[in-house]
XYZ file of N, CA and C in Angstrom:
390
model
N -46.133 12.389 -21.159
C -45.225 11.980 -19.786
C -44.903 11.241 -20.151
N -43.741 10.395 -19.910
C -42.728 9.339 -19.851
C -42.789 8.610 -18.613
N -43.304 7.535 -18.243
C -43.384 6.729 -17.223
C -41.983 6.187 -17.377
N -40.793 6.640 -16.342
C -39.686 6.123 -15.591
C -40.334 5.182 -14.791
N -39.376 3.749 -14.749
C -39.444 3.252 -13.044
C -38.054 3.716 -12.255
N -38.163 4.154 -11.136
C -36.934 4.789 -10.268
C -36.009 3.778 -10.481
N -36.527 2.599 -10.378
C -35.912 1.561 -9.876
C -35.116 0.589 -11.033
N -34.946 1.694 -12.062
C -34.235 1.439 -13.338
C -32.927 0.630 -12.969
N -31.912 1.200 -12.694
C -30.976 1.343 -12.394
C -30.343 -0.508 -11.452
N -31.399 -0.905 -11.395
C -31.301 -2.056 -10.368
C -31.705 -3.259 -11.415
N -31.851 -3.364 -12.759
C -31.886 -3.933 -13.729
C -30.632 -4.390 -14.256
N -28.970 -4.251 -13.959
C -28.680 -4.479 -14.261
C -27.619 -5.116 -12.550
N -27.656 -4.647 -11.751
C -27.010 -5.211 -10.853
C -26.705 -6.416 -10.765
N -28.134 -7.518 -10.905
C -27.958 -8.546 -10.756
C -26.654 -9.691 -12.083
N -26.539 -8.839 -13.023
C -25.486 -9.373 -13.502
C -23.738 -9.228 -13.059
N -24.256 -7.572 -12.580
C -22.905 -7.115 -11.797
C -22.613 -8.288 -11.065
N -23.428 -8.654 -9.813
C -23.350 -9.374 -8.552
C -22.761 -11.122 -9.302
N -23.430 -10.953 -10.571
C -23.025 -12.665 -10.957
C -21.775 -12.822 -11.214
N -21.024 -11.695 -11.809
C -20.298 -11.317 -12.538
C -19.437 -11.926 -11.370
N -19.508 -10.829 -10.019
C -18.160 -11.069 -9.250
C -18.142 -12.044 -8.626
N -19.359 -12.969 -8.320
C -19.448 -14.602 -7.755
C -18.627 -15.055 -8.303
N -19.243 -15.234 -10.006
C -17.870 -16.197 -10.806
C -16.626 -15.989 -10.592
N -16.599 -14.218 -10.050
C -14.498 -14.001 -9.881
C -14.454 -14.703 -9.183
N -14.891 -14.396 -7.564
C -14.738 -15.046 -6.567
C -14.838 -16.408 -6.290
N -15.936 -17.112 -7.503
C -15.430 -18.381 -6.906
C -14.235 -19.010 -7.653
N -13.863 -18.486 -9.097
C -12.721 -19.243 -9.696
C -11.382 -18.117 -9.275
N -11.384 -17.863 -8.432
C -9.866 -16.272 -7.722
C -9.117 -17.102 -7.336
N -7.900 -17.349 -8.149
C -6.316 -17.747 -7.577
C -5.719 -17.034 -6.161
N -5.897 -18.376 -5.042
C -5.113 -18.065 -4.171
C -3.089 -18.650 -4.175
N -3.053 -17.511 -4.680
C -1.414 -17.592 -4.748
C -0.761 -17.387 -3.743
N 0.597 -17.973 -3.279
C 1.592 -17.707 -2.611
C 2.647 -16.836 -2.471
N 3.331 -16.208 -1.843
C 3.850 -14.883 -1.849
C 4.744 -14.853 -2.800
N 5.435 -16.333 -3.119
C 6.530 -16.097 -4.082
C 5.880 -16.068 -5.293
N 4.769 -16.648 -5.672
C 3.663 -16.594 -6.845
C 3.628 -14.738 -7.133
N 3.539 -14.299 -6.320
C 2.792 -12.890 -6.426
C 4.310 -12.055 -6.893
N 5.383 -12.382 -6.203
C 6.271 -11.886 -6.092
C 7.053 -11.872 -7.704
N 6.957 -13.066 -7.812
C 7.699 -13.004 -9.333
C 6.997 -12.862 -10.378
N 5.802 -12.850 -10.106
C 4.639 -12.578 -11.566
C 5.032 -10.827 -11.763
N 4.942 -10.077 -9.783
C 5.164 -8.663 -10.542
C 6.920 -8.447 -10.564
N 7.724 -9.157 -10.437
C 8.914 -8.975 -10.719
C 9.559 -9.097 -12.284
N 8.567 -9.881 -12.766
C 8.772 -10.584 -14.155
C 8.840 -9.408 -15.232
N 10.142 -10.180 -15.732
C 10.073 -9.126 -17.717
C 9.628 -8.604 -18.005
N 8.095 -9.249 -18.170
C 7.188 -9.229 -18.897
C 6.461 -7.669 -18.606
N 6.003 -7.589 -17.083
C 5.544 -6.788 -16.071
C 6.229 -5.018 -16.188
N 7.757 -5.183 -15.534
C 8.616 -4.407 -16.174
C 8.800 -3.461 -17.992
N 8.630 -4.801 -18.446
C 8.796 -3.980 -19.837
C 7.214 -3.243 -20.106
N 6.110 -3.750 -19.480
C 4.845 -2.910 -19.770
C 4.693 -1.888 -19.316
N 5.506 -1.891 -17.994
C 6.002 -0.697 -16.964
C 6.511 0.689 -17.902
N 7.791 -0.256 -18.604
C 9.211 0.608 -19.086
C 8.258 1.629 -20.466
N 7.222 0.912 -21.232
C 6.203 1.633 -22.171
C 5.536 2.303 -21.763
N 5.270 2.388 -20.269
C 4.340 3.475 -19.996
C 4.753 5.070 -19.998
N 3.922 5.791 -20.495
C 4.453 7.232 -20.746
C 3.597 8.117 -19.461
N 4.267 7.414 -18.383
C 3.070 7.737 -16.854
C 3.986 9.503 -16.131
N 4.914 9.349 -17.285
C 5.947 10.998 -16.264
C 6.504 10.999 -15.190
N 6.468 9.548 -14.944
C 7.864 9.482 -14.005
C 8.488 8.729 -14.171
N 10.354 8.753 -13.209
C 11.034 7.250 -13.692
C 11.079 6.074 -13.835
N 11.255 5.255 -14.680
C 11.479 3.858 -14.586
C 11.384 3.458 -12.957
N 12.226 3.667 -12.408
C 13.277 3.381 -11.215
C 11.606 3.536 -10.304
N 11.096 4.582 -10.167
C 9.966 5.040 -9.477
C 8.680 3.991 -9.614
N 8.756 3.065 -10.611
C 7.719 2.599 -11.330
C 8.283 1.052 -10.548
N 9.294 1.063 -10.786
C 10.114 -0.175 -10.131
C 9.491 -0.605 -8.832
N 9.836 1.153 -7.904
C 9.591 0.526 -6.454
C 8.555 1.041 -6.064
N 7.483 1.392 -6.922
C 5.494 1.352 -7.069
C 5.725 -0.081 -6.841
N 6.144 -1.016 -7.663
C 5.517 -2.615 -7.559
C 5.758 -3.132 -6.732
N 7.420 -2.496 -6.125
C 7.864 -3.250 -4.847
C 6.911 -3.084 -3.542
N 6.547 -2.021 -3.505
C 5.597 -1.334 -1.833
C 4.282 -2.349 -2.650
N 3.644 -2.248 -3.541
C 2.468 -3.240 -4.214
C 2.915 -4.727 -3.780
N 3.911 -5.320 -3.949
C 4.419 -6.490 -3.116
C 4.024 -7.050 -2.438
N 4.825 -5.876 -1.504
C 4.840 -5.690 0.299
C 3.550 -5.829 0.923
N 2.415 -4.416 0.479
C 1.128 -4.756 0.395
C 0.543 -5.843 0.256
N 0.548 -6.242 -0.855
C -0.349 -7.624 -1.131
C -0.405 -8.543 -0.220
N 1.430 -8.849 -0.522
C 1.653 -10.330 0.464
C 0.818 -9.939 2.256
N 0.895 -8.704 2.603
C 0.244 -8.608 4.100
C -1.317 -8.649 3.983
N -1.672 -7.619 3.305
C -3.553 -8.539 2.592
C -3.532 -9.019 1.311
N -3.310 -10.225 1.373
C -3.761 -10.803 -0.605
C -5.139 -10.893 -0.884
N -6.360 -10.199 0.018
C -7.869 -9.827 0.012
C -8.016 -8.887 -0.439
N -6.914 -7.712 -0.016
C -7.310 -5.783 -0.718
C -6.819 -5.475 -1.225
N -7.207 -4.909 -2.247
C -6.473 -4.600 -3.836
C -5.653 -3.262 -3.002
N -4.370 -3.091 -4.042
C -3.514 -2.181 -3.964
C -3.206 -1.119 -4.927
N -2.561 0.135 -4.167
C -2.130 0.974 -5.283
C -1.467 2.011 -5.119
N -0.084 2.341 -5.365
C 0.518 3.403 -5.469
C 0.462 4.756 -6.158
N 0.516 5.940 -5.343
C 0.423 7.452 -6.574
C 1.509 8.173 -6.694
N 1.948 8.581 -7.462
C 2.747 9.196 -7.909
C 2.191 10.491 -8.421
N 2.210 11.613 -7.898
C 1.904 12.795 -8.464
C 0.289 12.638 -9.051
N -0.180 12.322 -10.877
C -1.644 12.147 -10.804
C -1.079 10.627 -11.765
N -0.083 9.991 -11.172
C 0.279 8.840 -12.056
C 0.054 7.824 -10.636
N -0.925 6.566 -10.944
C -0.866 5.537 -10.552
C -1.103 4.655 -10.707
N -0.192 3.096 -9.676
C 0.030 2.230 -10.557
C -0.640 1.358 -8.893
N -1.215 -0.095 -9.695
C -2.161 -0.578 -8.858
C -2.231 -2.154 -9.295
N -2.758 -2.690 -8.035
C -3.314 -4.514 -9.007
C -4.831 -4.908 -8.026
N -5.343 -5.356 -8.978
C -6.819 -6.017 -8.894
C -6.518 -7.610 -8.353
N -6.957 -7.552 -6.864
C -6.890 -8.910 -6.278
C -7.799 -10.121 -6.528
N -8.969 -9.419 -7.160
C -10.115 -10.262 -7.501
C -9.535 -10.836 -8.702
N -8.939 -10.092 -10.273
C -8.709 -10.465 -11.181
C -6.809 -11.165 -10.984
N -6.268 -10.994 -10.401
C -4.716 -10.602 -10.032
C -4.430 -10.172 -10.980
N -4.692 -8.503 -11.774
C -4.298 -7.969 -13.122
C -3.384 -6.860 -12.149
N -2.488 -6.324 -12.830
C -1.715 -5.089 -12.627
C -2.216 -3.915 -13.742
N -2.771 -2.717 -13.027
C -2.795 -1.524 -14.276
C -2.312 -0.331 -13.434
N -2.880 0.577 -14.162
C -2.396 1.931 -14.175
C -2.800 2.840 -14.439
N -2.703 4.292 -14.666
C -3.484 5.101 -14.425
C -2.661 6.653 -14.538
N -2.626 7.260 -15.570
C -1.906 8.279 -15.481
C -1.955 9.079 -16.898
N -2.447 10.826 -16.539
C -2.513 11.295 -17.626
C -1.419 11.781 -18.865
N -1.752 11.626 -19.938
C -0.684 12.222 -20.770
C -0.359 13.486 -20.722
N 1.166 14.031 -21.024
C 2.295 15.266 -20.939
C 0.577 16.146 -22.450
N 0.564 17.194 -21.916
C 0.157 18.332 -22.730
C -1.311 17.765 -23.385
N -1.735 16.525 -22.718
C -3.467 16.307 -23.071
C -3.910 16.142 -21.510
N -5.454 16.184 -21.753
C -6.600 16.412 -20.504
C -7.210 15.056 -20.632
N -6.634 13.968 -21.154
C -7.219 12.629 -21.186
C -6.404 11.733 -20.300
N -7.372 11.266 -19.540
C -6.313 10.237 -18.955
C -6.109 8.673 -19.661
N -5.286 8.166 -19.059
C -4.985 6.202 -19.322
C -5.134 5.670 -18.659
N -5.923 4.759 -18.816
C -5.332 3.831 -17.262
C -5.711 1.960 -18.079
N -5.096 1.635 -18.662
C -4.493 0.345 -19.188
C -4.191 -0.679 -17.813
N -5.157 -2.177 -18.225
C -4.453 -2.997 -17.459
C -3.161 -3.725 -18.012
N -2.473 -4.421 -17.008
C -1.363 -5.236 -17.987
C -1.578 -6.746 -18.147
N -1.337 -6.647 -19.724
C -1.915 -7.832 -20.349
C -1.575 -9.034 -19.402
N -0.595 -9.024 -19.202
C 0.241 -10.312 -18.818
C -0.474 -10.036 -17.040
N -1.480 -11.166 -17.058
C -2.141 -10.990 -15.668
C -1.330 -12.346 -14.573
N -1.704 -12.630 -13.545
C -1.215 -13.595 -12.606
C -1.450 -14.900 -13.256
N -2.536 -15.145 -13.733
C -3.069 -16.682 -14.622
C -1.770 -16.825 -15.549
N -1.876 -15.938 -16.564
C -0.819 -16.331 -17.373
C 0.188 -16.434 -17.181
N 1.249 -16.007 -16.190
C 2.752 -16.590 -15.198
C 2.490 -17.681 -14.854
N 1.583 -17.833 -14.066
C 1.475 -19.689 -13.978
C 1.060 -20.568 -14.442
N 0.420 -20.292 -15.856
C 0.603 -21.202 -16.897
C 1.634 -21.064 -17.581
N 2.632 -20.199 -17.817
C 4.187 -20.143 -18.543
C 4.847 -20.139 -17.664
N 4.861 -21.067 -15.774
C 5.810 -21.034 -15.216
C 5.293 -22.808 -15.576
N 4.332 -23.267 -15.741
C 3.523 -24.886 -15.533
C 4.254 -25.188 -16.922
N 4.473 -24.294 -17.880
C 4.936 -25.202 -19.253
C 6.305 -25.253 -19.339
N 6.959 -23.981 -18.469
C 8.344 -24.635 -18.277
C 9.362 -25.470 -18.014
N 8.378 -25.995 -16.510
C 8.409 -27.304 -15.603
C 8.115 -28.306 -16.425
N 6.702 -28.198 -17.698
C 6.339 -29.493 -18.003
C 7.683 -29.980 -19.042
């Protein structure tokens, strides 16, 4: 008979808490203008255009505009907008845009993170002004 610890799942919890604590300590506190310019940047638009989400690009842009309004209103709360089985959202702890969608004629769900984060955007802006 195996002797299994009923609290095995707690072995991994401290690492998750440490990661979240580190993210909170280093979390960016952007201005409304920084959030808006990041989410309306050409890099974000290009990334969204490449996604095969099954929704038109103008709806993707409208979803981002809705996210901007909601994140500016409550910057400490993640936000997501859903169109059918496709979702676009922002993780405000990491300041990263993400999407989730089902490929046409496939049973798998794709959920990529946008590689162009707010930190990258701010770094790019700093380099342009320097």
